[in-house]
C-alpha positions as a printed Julia matrix, in Angstrom:
341×3 Matrix{Float64}:
 -15.51   20.71   31.67
 -12.36   21.06   33.43
 -12.1    17.25   34.68
 -12.59   16.64   30.82
  -9.22   18.48   29.93
  -7.33   17.15   32.67
  -7.77   13.96   31.69
  -4.83   14.34   28.9
  -2.35   15.31   31.66
  -3.03   11.62   33.4
   0.29    9.32   32.7
  -0.72    6.29   30.01
   0.49    3.31   32.04
  -0.96    0.97   30.27
   2.25   -0.09   28.48
   4.39   -0.05   31.72
   4.62   -3.35   32.94
   6.65   -4.33   29.47
  10.26   -2.74   30.53
   9.39   -3.31   34.21
  12.8    -4.82   35.85
  12.51   -8.62   37.12
  11.36   -8.67   40.96
  12.85  -11.13   43.03
  11.82  -14.32   43.73
   9.15  -15.43   46.72
  10.55  -17.07   50.23
   8.59  -19.65   51.5
   8.47  -20.31   55.0
  10.65  -22.43   56.53
   9.61  -25.88   56.78
   6.98  -25.79   54.04
   6.64  -28.2    50.85
   8.28  -26.32   47.69
   6.97  -29.04   45.74
   3.07  -29.74   46.96
   2.74  -25.14   46.38
   3.83  -25.71   43.38
   0.61  -28.33   42.23
  -1.48  -26.79   44.21
  -0.41  -23.01   42.42
   1.39  -23.08   39.33
   3.03  -20.2    37.74
   3.96  -20.95   34.65
   7.36  -20.05   33.17
   7.6   -16.97   30.71
  10.86  -15.93   28.73
  11.56  -12.39   29.25
  14.49  -12.12   27.07
  12.87  -10.22   24.55
   9.86   -8.14   25.4
   9.67   -6.17   22.04
   7.69   -8.75   20.03
   4.28   -7.49   21.9
   4.71   -3.82   20.54
   6.06   -4.72   17.04
   7.54   -1.69   15.04
   5.8    -1.84   11.95
   2.53   -4.14   10.65
   2.7    -7.22    9.17
   1.89   -7.63    6.11
  -1.51   -8.98    5.64
  -2.45  -12.54    3.39
  -3.09  -12.99    0.09
  -7.0   -12.93   -0.01
  -7.64  -13.39   -3.6
  -8.59  -16.62   -3.19
 -11.66  -15.46   -0.48
 -12.49  -12.78   -3.23
 -15.94  -13.31   -3.25
 -18.64  -14.04    0.1
 -20.14  -16.08   -1.56
 -19.6   -18.65   -4.75
 -21.79  -19.3    -7.8
 -24.21  -15.67   -7.31
 -26.12  -15.23  -10.23
 -25.74  -11.6   -10.64
 -28.6    -9.4   -13.52
 -28.14   -5.68  -14.46
 -29.48   -4.1   -16.9
 -31.1    -7.06  -18.72
 -28.26   -9.43  -18.56
 -27.86  -12.49  -16.67
 -24.96  -13.9   -15.78
 -22.95  -16.63  -13.3
 -20.45  -15.18  -11.18
 -17.55  -18.01   -9.84
 -14.57  -17.32   -8.06
 -12.07  -20.2   -10.48
 -10.24  -19.2   -13.43
 -12.21  -20.25  -16.84
  -9.46  -22.15  -17.84
 -10.52  -24.27  -14.52
 -14.19  -24.2   -15.43
 -14.08  -24.44  -19.17
 -13.87  -28.15  -18.7
 -16.7   -28.74  -15.77
 -18.93  -26.76  -18.31
 -18.18  -28.85  -21.39
 -19.2   -32.01  -19.03
 -22.37  -30.09  -17.38
 -23.08  -29.57  -21.37
 -22.76  -32.92  -21.79
 -23.96  -34.84  -18.47
 -27.54  -32.85  -19.39
 -28.13  -34.29  -22.95
 -27.17  -30.68  -24.83
 -23.99  -32.26  -25.53
 -21.12  -29.81  -27.71
 -21.11  -29.78  -31.49
 -18.66  -26.78  -31.44
 -16.45  -24.29  -29.17
 -14.22  -22.02  -29.65
 -11.85  -21.83  -26.12
 -10.12  -18.44  -27.48
 -13.86  -16.86  -27.39
 -14.4   -19.0   -23.78
 -17.68  -20.63  -26.22
 -19.59  -23.34  -26.42
 -22.57  -24.92  -28.79
 -24.74  -27.98  -27.99
 -26.2   -29.91  -30.15
 -29.8   -29.71  -30.82
 -31.99  -30.2   -27.86
 -34.93  -31.74  -29.13
 -33.69  -35.18  -29.15
 -32.68  -35.56  -25.61
 -35.19  -36.33  -22.56
 -32.78  -34.64  -19.86
 -32.37  -31.86  -22.75
 -35.76  -30.83  -23.17
 -36.51  -30.9   -19.1
 -33.59  -28.82  -19.08
 -34.74  -26.25  -21.96
 -38.21  -25.99  -20.75
 -39.78  -28.7   -23.63
 -42.98  -30.51  -23.49
 -42.43  -34.29  -23.12
 -44.07  -34.89  -26.17
 -42.15  -34.11  -29.22
 -43.95  -32.62  -32.45
 -42.64  -31.72  -35.79
 -43.34  -28.38  -35.88
 -41.86  -27.85  -32.77
 -38.89  -25.05  -32.82
 -34.73  -26.19  -32.87
 -33.26  -25.17  -29.6
 -29.83  -25.07  -29.28
 -28.16  -23.58  -25.85
 -24.97  -21.19  -26.24
 -22.65  -21.3   -22.68
 -20.13  -17.88  -22.68
 -17.14  -18.04  -19.97
 -15.62  -14.74  -19.91
 -13.12  -13.24  -16.7
 -14.89  -11.25  -14.59
 -14.28   -7.83  -13.85
 -12.82   -8.91  -10.21
  -9.41  -10.78  -10.37
  -9.48  -14.76  -10.59
 -13.43  -15.18  -11.01
 -15.05  -16.26  -14.3
 -19.05  -14.59  -15.82
 -20.44  -17.8   -17.56
 -23.57  -16.86  -19.44
 -25.68  -18.92  -21.43
 -28.62  -18.1   -23.62
 -31.15  -20.81  -25.55
 -31.78  -19.49  -28.96
 -34.73  -21.12  -31.27
 -33.91  -21.79  -35.05
 -35.92  -23.38  -38.14
 -32.66  -26.39  -38.69
 -30.04  -26.95  -36.86
 -26.38  -24.68  -37.46
 -23.61  -25.61  -40.21
 -21.04  -23.94  -37.07
 -20.57  -22.17  -34.28
 -23.07  -18.86  -34.0
 -21.55  -15.37  -33.0
 -22.73  -14.31  -29.66
 -24.8   -11.52  -29.19
 -24.53   -9.67  -26.32
 -27.61   -7.58  -25.94
 -30.73   -7.44  -23.4
 -32.6   -10.2   -23.2
 -36.26  -10.43  -22.31
 -37.62  -11.47  -18.98
 -38.95  -14.5   -20.08
 -35.56  -15.45  -21.64
 -33.77  -14.21  -18.35
 -36.18  -16.34  -15.88
 -35.16  -19.57  -18.12
 -31.47  -18.07  -18.03
 -31.48  -17.98  -14.36
 -32.47  -21.59  -14.27
 -29.94  -22.7   -16.6
 -27.15  -20.84  -14.54
 -28.71  -22.32  -11.72
 -28.7   -25.84  -12.62
 -25.26  -25.42  -14.28
 -24.31  -23.91  -10.69
 -25.24  -26.5    -8.96
 -23.19  -28.86  -11.12
 -20.04  -27.02  -10.28
 -20.74  -27.06   -7.11
 -20.9   -30.57   -6.78
 -17.76  -31.28   -8.96
 -15.42  -28.76   -7.24
 -12.79  -31.44   -5.64
 -12.14  -33.31   -9.6
 -12.09  -29.94  -11.66
  -9.11  -30.07  -14.33
  -7.18  -27.16  -16.23
  -8.32  -26.77  -20.1
  -4.61  -25.14  -21.39
  -6.66  -23.97  -24.5
  -8.9   -21.62  -22.56
  -6.23  -20.03  -20.12
  -5.35  -17.9   -22.27
  -9.02  -15.81  -21.51
  -7.4   -14.36  -18.73
  -4.07  -13.14  -20.23
  -5.87   -9.18  -20.36
  -7.17   -7.6   -17.15
 -10.09   -5.91  -17.56
  -9.68   -2.78  -14.93
  -5.94   -0.9   -14.84
  -4.69    1.99  -12.97
  -3.1     4.89  -14.62
  -0.54    6.72  -12.5
   1.95    9.6   -12.94
   5.86    9.09  -13.01
   4.95    9.55   -8.84
   3.3     6.63   -9.02
   0.16    8.97   -7.92
  -3.15    7.63   -9.21
  -4.63    9.34  -12.23
  -7.52    7.54  -13.41
  -9.19    3.73  -13.82
 -10.14    2.72  -16.68
 -12.79   -0.48  -16.82
 -13.26   -2.53  -20.32
 -17.3    -3.1   -19.77
 -19.85   -1.33  -21.29
 -21.15    1.96  -19.6
 -24.04    0.67  -17.66
 -21.67   -2.85  -16.01
 -18.85   -0.24  -15.05
 -21.65    2.11  -13.08
 -22.94   -0.78  -11.11
 -19.46   -1.74  -10.65
 -18.1     1.21   -9.48
 -21.32    1.97   -7.02
 -20.66   -1.39   -4.95
 -16.87   -0.45   -4.74
 -18.16    2.94   -3.77
 -20.15    1.41   -0.39
 -17.36   -1.33    0.24
 -14.85    1.99    0.54
 -16.96    3.34    3.0
 -17.51    6.41    0.79
 -21.21    7.41    0.65
 -22.6     8.6    -2.5
 -24.71   12.01   -1.37
 -26.19   12.84   -4.96
 -25.66   10.89   -8.26
 -26.72   11.75  -11.61
 -25.62    8.41  -14.13
 -26.83   10.01  -17.73
 -24.1    12.81  -17.02
 -21.86   10.39  -15.79
 -20.56   11.21  -11.67
 -22.02   10.89   -8.1
 -20.34   13.23   -4.95
 -19.58   10.85   -2.13
 -18.55   11.69    1.63
 -14.47    9.9     1.37
 -13.08   11.45    4.86
 -11.66    8.78    7.41
 -13.11    7.92   10.28
 -11.07   10.75   12.55
 -12.35   13.36   10.36
 -15.96   11.8    10.55
 -15.53   11.87   14.17
 -16.25   15.79   16.25
 -13.41   14.66   19.29
 -15.06   15.28   22.76
 -18.48   16.86   21.9
 -19.39   14.56   20.22
 -20.9    13.17   23.37
 -22.86   16.4    23.6
 -24.16   16.45   19.95
 -25.46   14.09   17.07
 -24.14   11.96   14.6
 -21.58   14.42   12.08
 -23.29   15.29    8.98
 -21.95   13.91    5.78
 -20.37   16.15    3.64
 -19.28   15.93   -0.41
 -15.52   16.08   -0.22
 -14.93   14.18   -3.55
 -16.48   13.4    -6.83
 -16.3    10.69   -8.91
 -16.57   10.92  -12.42
 -17.1     8.21  -15.25
 -16.23    9.48  -18.88
 -17.91    7.06  -21.01
 -16.43    5.12  -24.19
 -17.55    2.81  -26.75
 -15.18   -0.54  -25.07
 -13.46    1.56  -22.91
 -15.37    3.67  -19.28
 -12.4     5.98  -17.7
 -12.78    6.99  -13.78
 -11.53    9.83  -12.44
 -11.86   12.08   -9.32
 -11.55   15.54   -8.17
 -11.7    17.2    -4.73
 -14.07   19.57   -3.75
 -12.38   23.45   -2.84
 -13.81   23.32    0.4
 -12.53   20.23    1.21
  -9.0    20.35    3.51
  -8.84   16.58    5.0
  -6.5    14.29    5.01
  -8.03   11.77    1.85
  -6.49   12.57   -1.63
  -8.22   11.87   -4.84
  -5.29    9.67   -5.7
  -5.94    7.81   -2.62
  -9.74    7.26   -3.5
  -8.9     6.29   -6.96
  -6.81    3.18   -5.06
  -8.82    2.04   -2.8
 -11.42    2.22   -5.75
  -8.93    0.17   -7.94
  -8.48   -2.45   -5.28
 -12.2    -3.1    -4.98
 -13.2    -2.93   -8.77
 -10.02   -5.37   -8.97
């Protein structure tokens, strides 16, 4: 232990070379050919006028990573009986591409509303390509149900992303106009069909990434963010609001907590709280004595609460009394917001 304690008294000489004075040039013996020696042992010249760049005083700003939000593009996600295709692009650029998929797949576009992000197909019964896409047999019958397909584009919870959903409707006759979108849980068979349609759509979009155009009419769907960080007059984060249903908000908060390293110790979805360990790396490391002990035990430092609302969920953070570390509820809310949005 005395030897280990003495290590801190040894001078750190790792940066001494930065300000070291320039030495005298090497003198060759008389009669030696300097040109031949330079070819055999080349020495690269360096500029020693300013060595401060080796140790900058401030950390450089990170590059804009908004274009690389998703590790994988065109991901089919599922939650609480809902299925959607998550794409790393704004709705205005995807609207014409989705319309192209509807036309080339034989579905066509009978009605649409860029403001609502909704496209509705013609009857899928009268095209061989569309019949295969919606699961109809090759032999048409007079008493078979009339099928239409709707696609809905909406801004994703993460910035510069779009969530595309599809649904297949069985009707007695062709509708007269655009039918309203009913956001409800689908059966297992319906979700299976939706995943097949979304997979076909994702492959179509991926194959036409270089030829995408922009729809000005659909660009209005990205005007308002779904996630907001609320701060006081001193710019201290107080809460986060999420304009999604409670089930989706709960899942997104869980995902973001995992990404920022705040391990969940306990949770209760019905009551809307999660107990997390939000210590930084220094607080999790016991120091020299970590050599003689096991990994630090997890600790409940903060409680994340999600207050349920009809259309907007409110996320707040409380710090437990026995935690005296550096990480504040504002720090947790700020990092949570960065990974949510």
